[in-house]
PDB file of C-alpha atoms in Angstrom:
ATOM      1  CA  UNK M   1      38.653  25.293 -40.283  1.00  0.00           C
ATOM      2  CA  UNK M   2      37.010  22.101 -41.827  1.00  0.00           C
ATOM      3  CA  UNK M   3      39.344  19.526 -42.287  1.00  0.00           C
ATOM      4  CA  UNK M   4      39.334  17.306 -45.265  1.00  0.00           C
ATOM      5  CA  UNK M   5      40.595  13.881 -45.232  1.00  0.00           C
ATOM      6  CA  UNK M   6      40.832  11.637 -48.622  1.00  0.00           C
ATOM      7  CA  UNK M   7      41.888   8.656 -48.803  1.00  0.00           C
ATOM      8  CA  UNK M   8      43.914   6.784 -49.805  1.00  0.00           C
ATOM      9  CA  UNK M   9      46.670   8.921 -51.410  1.00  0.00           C
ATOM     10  CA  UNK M  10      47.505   7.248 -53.913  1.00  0.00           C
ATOM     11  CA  UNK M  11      45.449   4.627 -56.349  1.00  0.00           C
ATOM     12  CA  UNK M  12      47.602   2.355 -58.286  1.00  0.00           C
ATOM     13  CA  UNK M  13      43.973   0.829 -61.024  1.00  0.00           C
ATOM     14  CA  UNK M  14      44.519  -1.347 -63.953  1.00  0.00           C
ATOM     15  CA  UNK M  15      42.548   0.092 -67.065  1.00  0.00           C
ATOM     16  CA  UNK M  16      38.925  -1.001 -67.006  1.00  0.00           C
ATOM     17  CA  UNK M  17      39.250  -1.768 -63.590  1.00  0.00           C
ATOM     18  CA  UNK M  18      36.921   0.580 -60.938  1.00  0.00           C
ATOM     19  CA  UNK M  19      38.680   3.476 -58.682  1.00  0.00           C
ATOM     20  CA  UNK M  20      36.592   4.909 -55.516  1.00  0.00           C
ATOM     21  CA  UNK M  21      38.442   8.016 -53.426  1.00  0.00           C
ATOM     22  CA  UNK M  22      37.192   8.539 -50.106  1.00  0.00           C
ATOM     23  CA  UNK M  23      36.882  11.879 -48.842  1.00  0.00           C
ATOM     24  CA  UNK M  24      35.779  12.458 -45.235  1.00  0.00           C
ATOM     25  CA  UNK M  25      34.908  16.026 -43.399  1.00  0.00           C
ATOM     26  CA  UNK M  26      35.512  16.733 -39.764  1.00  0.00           C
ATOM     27  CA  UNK M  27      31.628  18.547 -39.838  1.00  0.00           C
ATOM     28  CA  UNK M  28      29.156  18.183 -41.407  1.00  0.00           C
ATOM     29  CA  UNK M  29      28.892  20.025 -44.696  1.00  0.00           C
ATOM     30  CA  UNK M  30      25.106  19.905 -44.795  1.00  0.00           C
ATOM     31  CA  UNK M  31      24.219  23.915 -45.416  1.00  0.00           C
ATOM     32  CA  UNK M  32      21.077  25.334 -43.728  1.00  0.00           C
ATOM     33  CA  UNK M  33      19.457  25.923 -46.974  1.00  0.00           C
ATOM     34  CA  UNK M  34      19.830  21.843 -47.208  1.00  0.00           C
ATOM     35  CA  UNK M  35      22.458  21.451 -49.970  1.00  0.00           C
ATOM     36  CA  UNK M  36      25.855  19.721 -49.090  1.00  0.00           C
ATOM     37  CA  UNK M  37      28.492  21.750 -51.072  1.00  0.00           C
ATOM     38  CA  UNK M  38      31.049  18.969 -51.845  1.00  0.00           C
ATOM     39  CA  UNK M  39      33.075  19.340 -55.027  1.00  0.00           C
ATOM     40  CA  UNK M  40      35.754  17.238 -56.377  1.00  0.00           C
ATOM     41  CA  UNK M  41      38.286  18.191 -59.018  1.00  0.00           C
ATOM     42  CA  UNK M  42      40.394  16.366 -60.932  1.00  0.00           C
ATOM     43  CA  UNK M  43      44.181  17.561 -62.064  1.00  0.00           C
ATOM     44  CA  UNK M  44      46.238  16.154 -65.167  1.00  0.00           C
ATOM     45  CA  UNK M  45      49.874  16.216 -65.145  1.00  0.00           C
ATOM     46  CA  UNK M  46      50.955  19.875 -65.790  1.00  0.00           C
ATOM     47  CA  UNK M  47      47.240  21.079 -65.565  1.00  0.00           C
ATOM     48  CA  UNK M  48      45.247  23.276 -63.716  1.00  0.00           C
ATOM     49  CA  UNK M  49      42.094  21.871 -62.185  1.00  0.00           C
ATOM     50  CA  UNK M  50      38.912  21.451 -63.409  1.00  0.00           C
ATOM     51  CA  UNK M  51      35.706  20.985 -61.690  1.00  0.00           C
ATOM     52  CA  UNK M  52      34.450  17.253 -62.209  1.00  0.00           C
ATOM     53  CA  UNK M  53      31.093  17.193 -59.278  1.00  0.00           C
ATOM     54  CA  UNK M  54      29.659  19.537 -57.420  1.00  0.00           C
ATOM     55  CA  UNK M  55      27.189  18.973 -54.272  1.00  0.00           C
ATOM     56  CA  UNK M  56      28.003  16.165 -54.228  1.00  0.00           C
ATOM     57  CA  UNK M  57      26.451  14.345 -57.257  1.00  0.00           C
ATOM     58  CA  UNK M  58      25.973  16.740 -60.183  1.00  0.00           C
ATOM     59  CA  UNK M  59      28.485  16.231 -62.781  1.00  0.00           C
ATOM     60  CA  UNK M  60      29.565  19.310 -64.780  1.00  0.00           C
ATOM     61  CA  UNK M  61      29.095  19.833 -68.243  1.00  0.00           C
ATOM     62  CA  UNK M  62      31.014  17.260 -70.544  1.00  0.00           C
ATOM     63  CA  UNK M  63      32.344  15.310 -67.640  1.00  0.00           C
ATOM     64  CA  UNK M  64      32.089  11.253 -68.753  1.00  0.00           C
ATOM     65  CA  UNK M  65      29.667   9.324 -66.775  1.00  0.00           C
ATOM     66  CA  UNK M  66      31.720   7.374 -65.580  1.00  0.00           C
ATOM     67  CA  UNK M  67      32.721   9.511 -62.761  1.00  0.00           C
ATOM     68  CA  UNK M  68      29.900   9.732 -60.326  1.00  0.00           C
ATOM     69  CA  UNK M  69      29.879  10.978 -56.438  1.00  0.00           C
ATOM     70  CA  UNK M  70      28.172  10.177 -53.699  1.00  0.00           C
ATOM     71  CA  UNK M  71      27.885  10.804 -49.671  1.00  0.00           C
ATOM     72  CA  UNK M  72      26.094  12.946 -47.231  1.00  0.00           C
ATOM     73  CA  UNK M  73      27.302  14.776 -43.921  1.00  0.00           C
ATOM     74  CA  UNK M  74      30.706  13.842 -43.472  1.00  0.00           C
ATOM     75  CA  UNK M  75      31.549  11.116 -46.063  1.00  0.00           C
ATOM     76  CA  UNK M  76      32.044  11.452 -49.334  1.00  0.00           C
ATOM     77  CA  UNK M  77      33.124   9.115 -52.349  1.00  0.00           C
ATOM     78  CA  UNK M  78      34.111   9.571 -55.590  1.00  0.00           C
ATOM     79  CA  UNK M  79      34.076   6.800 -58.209  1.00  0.00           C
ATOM     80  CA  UNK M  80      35.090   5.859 -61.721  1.00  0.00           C
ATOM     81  CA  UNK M  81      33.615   2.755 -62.909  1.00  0.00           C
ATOM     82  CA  UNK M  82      35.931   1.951 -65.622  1.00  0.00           C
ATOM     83  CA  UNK M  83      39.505   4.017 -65.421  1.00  0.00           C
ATOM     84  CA  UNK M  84      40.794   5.398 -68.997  1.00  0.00           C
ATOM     85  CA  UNK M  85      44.296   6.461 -69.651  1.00  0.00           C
ATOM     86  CA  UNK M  86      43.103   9.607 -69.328  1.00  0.00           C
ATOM     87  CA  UNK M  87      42.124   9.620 -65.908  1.00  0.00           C
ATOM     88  CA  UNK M  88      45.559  10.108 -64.658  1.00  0.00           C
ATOM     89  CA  UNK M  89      46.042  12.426 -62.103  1.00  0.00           C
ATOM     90  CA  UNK M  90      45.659  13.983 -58.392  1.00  0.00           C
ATOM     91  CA  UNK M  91      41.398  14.439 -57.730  1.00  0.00           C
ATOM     92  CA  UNK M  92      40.816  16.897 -55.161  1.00  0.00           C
ATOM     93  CA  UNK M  93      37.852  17.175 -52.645  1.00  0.00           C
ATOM     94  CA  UNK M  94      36.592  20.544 -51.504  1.00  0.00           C
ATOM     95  CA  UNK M  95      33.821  22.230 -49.371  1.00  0.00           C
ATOM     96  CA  UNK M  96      32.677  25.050 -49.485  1.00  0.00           C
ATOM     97  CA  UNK M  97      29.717  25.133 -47.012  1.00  0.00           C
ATOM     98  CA  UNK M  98      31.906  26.434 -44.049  1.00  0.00           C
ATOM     99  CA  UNK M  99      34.216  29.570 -43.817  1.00  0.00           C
ATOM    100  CA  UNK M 100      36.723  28.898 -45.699  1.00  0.00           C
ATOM    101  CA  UNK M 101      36.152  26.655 -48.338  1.00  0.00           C
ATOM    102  CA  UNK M 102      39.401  23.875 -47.669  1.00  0.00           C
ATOM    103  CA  UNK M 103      40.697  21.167 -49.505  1.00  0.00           C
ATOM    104  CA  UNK M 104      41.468  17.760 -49.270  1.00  0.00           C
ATOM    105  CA  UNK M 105      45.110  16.182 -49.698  1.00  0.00           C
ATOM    106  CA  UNK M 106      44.511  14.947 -52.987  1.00  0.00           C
ATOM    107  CA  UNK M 107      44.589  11.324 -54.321  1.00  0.00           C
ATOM    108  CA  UNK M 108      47.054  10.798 -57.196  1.00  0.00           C
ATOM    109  CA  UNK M 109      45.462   7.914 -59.332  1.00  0.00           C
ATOM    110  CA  UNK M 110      47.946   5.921 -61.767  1.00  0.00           C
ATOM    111  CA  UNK M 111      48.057   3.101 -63.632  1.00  0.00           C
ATOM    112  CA  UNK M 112      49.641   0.400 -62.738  1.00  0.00           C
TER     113      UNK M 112
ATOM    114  CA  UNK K   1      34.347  29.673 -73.447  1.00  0.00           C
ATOM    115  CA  UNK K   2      35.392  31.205 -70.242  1.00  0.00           C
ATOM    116  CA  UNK K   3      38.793  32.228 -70.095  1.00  0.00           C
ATOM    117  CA  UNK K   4      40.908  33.751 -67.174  1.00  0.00           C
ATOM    118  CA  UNK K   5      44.563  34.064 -67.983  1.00  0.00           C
ATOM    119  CA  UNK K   6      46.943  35.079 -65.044  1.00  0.00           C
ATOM    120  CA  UNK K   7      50.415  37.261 -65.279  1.00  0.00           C
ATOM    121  CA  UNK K   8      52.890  38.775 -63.055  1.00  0.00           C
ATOM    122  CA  UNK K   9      54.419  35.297 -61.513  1.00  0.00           C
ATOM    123  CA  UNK K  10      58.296  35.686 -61.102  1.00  0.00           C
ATOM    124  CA  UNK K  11      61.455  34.881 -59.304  1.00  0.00           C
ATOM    125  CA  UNK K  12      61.259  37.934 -56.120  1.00  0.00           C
ATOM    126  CA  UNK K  13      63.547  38.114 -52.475  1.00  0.00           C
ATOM    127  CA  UNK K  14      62.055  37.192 -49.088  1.00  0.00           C
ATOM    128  CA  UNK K  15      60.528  40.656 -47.956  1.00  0.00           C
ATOM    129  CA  UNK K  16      59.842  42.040 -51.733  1.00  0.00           C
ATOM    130  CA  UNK K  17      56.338  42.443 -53.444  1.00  0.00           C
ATOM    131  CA  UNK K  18      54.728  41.210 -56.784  1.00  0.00           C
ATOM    132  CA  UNK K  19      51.342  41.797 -58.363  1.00  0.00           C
ATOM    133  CA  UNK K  20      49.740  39.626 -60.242  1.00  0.00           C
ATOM    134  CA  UNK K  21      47.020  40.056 -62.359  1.00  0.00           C
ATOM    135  CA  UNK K  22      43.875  37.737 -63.886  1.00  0.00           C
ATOM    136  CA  UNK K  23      42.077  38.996 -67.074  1.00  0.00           C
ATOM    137  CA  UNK K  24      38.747  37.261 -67.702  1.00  0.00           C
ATOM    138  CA  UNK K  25      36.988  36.779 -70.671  1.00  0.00           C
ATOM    139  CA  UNK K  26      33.552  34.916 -71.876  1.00  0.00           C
ATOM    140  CA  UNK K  27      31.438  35.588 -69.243  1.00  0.00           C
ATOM    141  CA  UNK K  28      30.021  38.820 -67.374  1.00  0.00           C
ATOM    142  CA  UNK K  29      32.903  39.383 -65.093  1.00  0.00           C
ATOM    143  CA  UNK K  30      30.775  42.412 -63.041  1.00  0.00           C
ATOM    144  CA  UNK K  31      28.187  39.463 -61.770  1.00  0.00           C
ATOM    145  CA  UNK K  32      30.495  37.183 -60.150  1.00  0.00           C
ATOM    146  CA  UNK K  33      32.827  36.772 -57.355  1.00  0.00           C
ATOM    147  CA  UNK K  34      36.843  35.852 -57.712  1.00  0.00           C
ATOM    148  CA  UNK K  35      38.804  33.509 -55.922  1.00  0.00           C
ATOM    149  CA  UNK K  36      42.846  33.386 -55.967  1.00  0.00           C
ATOM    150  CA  UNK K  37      43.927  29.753 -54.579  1.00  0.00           C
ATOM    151  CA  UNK K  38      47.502  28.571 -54.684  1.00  0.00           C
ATOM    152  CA  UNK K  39      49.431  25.273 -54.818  1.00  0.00           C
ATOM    153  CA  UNK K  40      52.943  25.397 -53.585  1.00  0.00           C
ATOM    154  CA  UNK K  41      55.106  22.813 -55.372  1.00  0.00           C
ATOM    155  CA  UNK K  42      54.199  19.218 -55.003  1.00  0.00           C
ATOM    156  CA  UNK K  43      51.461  20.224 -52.788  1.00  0.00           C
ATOM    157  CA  UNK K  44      47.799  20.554 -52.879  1.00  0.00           C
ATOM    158  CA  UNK K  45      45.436  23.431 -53.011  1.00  0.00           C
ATOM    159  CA  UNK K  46      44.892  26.873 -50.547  1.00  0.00           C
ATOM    160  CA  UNK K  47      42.624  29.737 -50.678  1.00  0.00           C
ATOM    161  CA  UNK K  48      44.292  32.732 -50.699  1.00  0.00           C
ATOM    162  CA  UNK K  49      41.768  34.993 -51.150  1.00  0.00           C
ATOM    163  CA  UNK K  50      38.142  36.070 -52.718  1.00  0.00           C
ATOM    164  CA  UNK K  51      36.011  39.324 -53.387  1.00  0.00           C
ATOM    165  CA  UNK K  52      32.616  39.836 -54.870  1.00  0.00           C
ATOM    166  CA  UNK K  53      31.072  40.994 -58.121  1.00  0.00           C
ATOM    167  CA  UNK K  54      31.475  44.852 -56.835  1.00  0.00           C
ATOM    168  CA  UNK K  55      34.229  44.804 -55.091  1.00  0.00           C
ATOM    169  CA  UNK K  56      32.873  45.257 -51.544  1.00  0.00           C
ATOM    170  CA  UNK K  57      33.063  41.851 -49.778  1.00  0.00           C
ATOM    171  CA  UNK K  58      36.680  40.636 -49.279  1.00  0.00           C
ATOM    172  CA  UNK K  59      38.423  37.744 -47.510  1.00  0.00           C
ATOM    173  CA  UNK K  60      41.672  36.532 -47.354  1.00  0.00           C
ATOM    174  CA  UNK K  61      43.379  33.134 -45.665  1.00  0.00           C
ATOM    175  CA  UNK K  62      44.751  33.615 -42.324  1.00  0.00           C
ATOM    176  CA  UNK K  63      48.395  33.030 -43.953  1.00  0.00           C
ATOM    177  CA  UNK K  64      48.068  35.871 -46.044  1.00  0.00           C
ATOM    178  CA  UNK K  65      46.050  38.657 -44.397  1.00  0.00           C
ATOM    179  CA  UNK K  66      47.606  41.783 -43.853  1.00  0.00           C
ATOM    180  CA  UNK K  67      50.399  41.247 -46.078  1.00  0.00           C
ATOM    181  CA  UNK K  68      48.246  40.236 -49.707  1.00  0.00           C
ATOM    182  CA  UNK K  69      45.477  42.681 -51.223  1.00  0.00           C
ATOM    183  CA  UNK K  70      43.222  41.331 -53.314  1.00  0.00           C
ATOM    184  CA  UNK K  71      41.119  43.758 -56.010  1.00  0.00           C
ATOM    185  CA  UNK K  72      39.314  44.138 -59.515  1.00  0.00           C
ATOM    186  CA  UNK K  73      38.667  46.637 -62.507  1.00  0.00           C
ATOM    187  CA  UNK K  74      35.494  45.515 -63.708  1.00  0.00           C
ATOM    188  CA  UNK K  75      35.819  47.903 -66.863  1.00  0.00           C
ATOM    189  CA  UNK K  76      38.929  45.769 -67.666  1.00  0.00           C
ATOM    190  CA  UNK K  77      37.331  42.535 -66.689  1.00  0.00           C
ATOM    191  CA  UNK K  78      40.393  42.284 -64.444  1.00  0.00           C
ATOM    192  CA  UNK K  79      41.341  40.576 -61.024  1.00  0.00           C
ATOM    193  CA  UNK K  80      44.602  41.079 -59.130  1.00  0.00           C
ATOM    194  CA  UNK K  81      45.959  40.068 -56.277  1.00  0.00           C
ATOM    195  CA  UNK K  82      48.996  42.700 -54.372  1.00  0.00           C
ATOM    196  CA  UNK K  83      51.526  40.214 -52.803  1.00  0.00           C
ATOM    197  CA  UNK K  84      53.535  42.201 -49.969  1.00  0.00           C
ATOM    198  CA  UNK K  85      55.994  41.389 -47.094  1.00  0.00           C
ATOM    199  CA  UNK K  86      56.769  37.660 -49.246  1.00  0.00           C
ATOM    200  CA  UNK K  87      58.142  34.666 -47.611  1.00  0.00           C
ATOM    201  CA  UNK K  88      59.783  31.503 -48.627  1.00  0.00           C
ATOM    202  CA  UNK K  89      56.272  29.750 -47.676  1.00  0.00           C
ATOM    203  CA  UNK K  90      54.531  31.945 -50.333  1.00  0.00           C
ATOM    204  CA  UNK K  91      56.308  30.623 -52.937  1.00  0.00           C
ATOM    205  CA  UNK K  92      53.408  28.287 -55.143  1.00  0.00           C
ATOM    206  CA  UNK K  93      51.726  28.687 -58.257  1.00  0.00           C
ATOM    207  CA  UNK K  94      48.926  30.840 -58.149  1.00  0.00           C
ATOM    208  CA  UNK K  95      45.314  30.083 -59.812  1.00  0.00           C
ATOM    209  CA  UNK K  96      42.642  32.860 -60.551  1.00  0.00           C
ATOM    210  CA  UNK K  97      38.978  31.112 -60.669  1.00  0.00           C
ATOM    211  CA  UNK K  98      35.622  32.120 -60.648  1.00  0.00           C
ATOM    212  CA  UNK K  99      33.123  30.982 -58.365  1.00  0.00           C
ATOM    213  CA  UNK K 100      30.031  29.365 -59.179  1.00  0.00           C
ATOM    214  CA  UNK K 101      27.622  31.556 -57.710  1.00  0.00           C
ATOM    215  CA  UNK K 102      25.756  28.408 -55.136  1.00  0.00           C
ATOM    216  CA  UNK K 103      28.556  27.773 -52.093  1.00  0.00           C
ATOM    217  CA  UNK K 104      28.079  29.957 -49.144  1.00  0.00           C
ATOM    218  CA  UNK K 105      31.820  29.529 -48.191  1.00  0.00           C
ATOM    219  CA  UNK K 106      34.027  28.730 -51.517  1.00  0.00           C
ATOM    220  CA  UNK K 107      32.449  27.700 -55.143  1.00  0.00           C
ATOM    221  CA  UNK K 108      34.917  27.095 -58.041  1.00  0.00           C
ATOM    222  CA  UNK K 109      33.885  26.423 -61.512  1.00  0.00           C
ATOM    223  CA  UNK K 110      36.577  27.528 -63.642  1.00  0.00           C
ATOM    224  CA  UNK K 111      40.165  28.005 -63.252  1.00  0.00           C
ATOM    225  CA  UNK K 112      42.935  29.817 -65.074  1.00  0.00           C
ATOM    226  CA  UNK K 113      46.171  28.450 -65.903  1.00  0.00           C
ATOM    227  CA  UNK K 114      47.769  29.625 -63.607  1.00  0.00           C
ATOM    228  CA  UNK K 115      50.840  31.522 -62.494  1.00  0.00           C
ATOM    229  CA  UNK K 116      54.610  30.728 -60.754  1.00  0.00           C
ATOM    230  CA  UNK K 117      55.778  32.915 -58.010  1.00  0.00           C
ATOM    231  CA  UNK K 118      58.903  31.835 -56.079  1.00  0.00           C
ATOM    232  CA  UNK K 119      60.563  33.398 -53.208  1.00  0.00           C
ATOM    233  CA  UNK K 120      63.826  32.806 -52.950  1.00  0.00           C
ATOM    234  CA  UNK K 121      67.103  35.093 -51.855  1.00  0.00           C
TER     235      UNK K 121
END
């Protein structure tokens, strides 16, 4: 199975302030059709997830721009350029080019 | 809105069996594949399990196969999953989600609320 590594595990940001999670794959996740299919969620506290980016870059519907991703192959990074209250929570990576689709740890982001 | 709204989580004995059950609602269930993933306390996310639109493609997670069953009514928009043979290890809350219809492996879009099963004698 792929393994997914984020980093770091947990993000202590000051409101305002920038966040960046690493997320790195131990293959690549580059498809044969071309696309990467690297998707990061984000939990709340007592939430399920939801889907925040997906290959990649493309931001789902109603998802602030201030989240944005980026990477190819193997590394991946998800940032948020100016951390609200409401961006509390664990953000999960996940691919889902190779059989099965696995996880990272997640990185619990907090304010400190 | 798309809504999928699990049931069936409870408190069951090391060996027993529990079904739970996923009922979907705001989109054309028939036209896209399932996923169950679960998240055992204080711990991240696992794919349990996933089956497409007709019900003839299914795969399940090493850590489950040949004890979980995983199934849909597509008259009653409906997604289960047949939990058999349960251990301590099982014991997580389990998400119903739909896929998004572009990852060869594992697409998520949506998720449901989920649903708490916990093994325990």
């Amino acid at each position: 199975d792929v393994v997914m590594t984020q980093s770091p595990l947990s993000l202590p940001v000051t409101l305002g302030q920038p966040a960046s999670i690493s997320c790195r794959s131990s293959q690549s996740l580059v498809y044969r059709d071309g696309n990467t299919y690297l998707n990061w969620f984000q939990q709340r506290p007592g939430q399920s997830p939801r889907r925040l980016i997906y290959k990649v870059s493309t931001r789902d519907s109603g998802v602030p721009d201030r989240f944005s991703g980026s990477g190819s192959g193997t590394d991946f990074t998800l940032k948020i350029s100016r951390v609200e209250a409401e961006d509390v929570g664990i953000y999960y990576c996940m691919q889902g080019t190779h059989w099965p689709g696995t996880f990272g740890q997640g990185t619990k982001v907090e304010i400190k | 809105e798309v809504q999928l709204v699990e049931s069936g989580g409870g408190l069951v004995k090391p060996g027993g069996s529990l079904r739970l059950s996923c009922a979907a609602s705001g989109f054309t269930f028939n036209t896209y594949s399932m996923n169950w993933v679960r998240q055992a306390p204080g711990k991240g996310l696992e794919w349990v399990s996933s089956i497409n639109n007709r019900g003839s493609s299914i795969y399940y997670a090493e850590s489950v196969k040949g004890r979980f069953t995983i199934s849909r009514d597509n008259a009653k928009n409906s997604l289960y999953l047949q939990m058999t043979s349960l251990r301590v290890e099982d014991t997580a809350v389990y998400y119903c989600s739909r896929d998004d219809k572009m990852a060869p492996a594992l697409g998520i879009d949506y998720w449901g609320q989920g649903t708490l099963v916990t093994v325990s004698s």
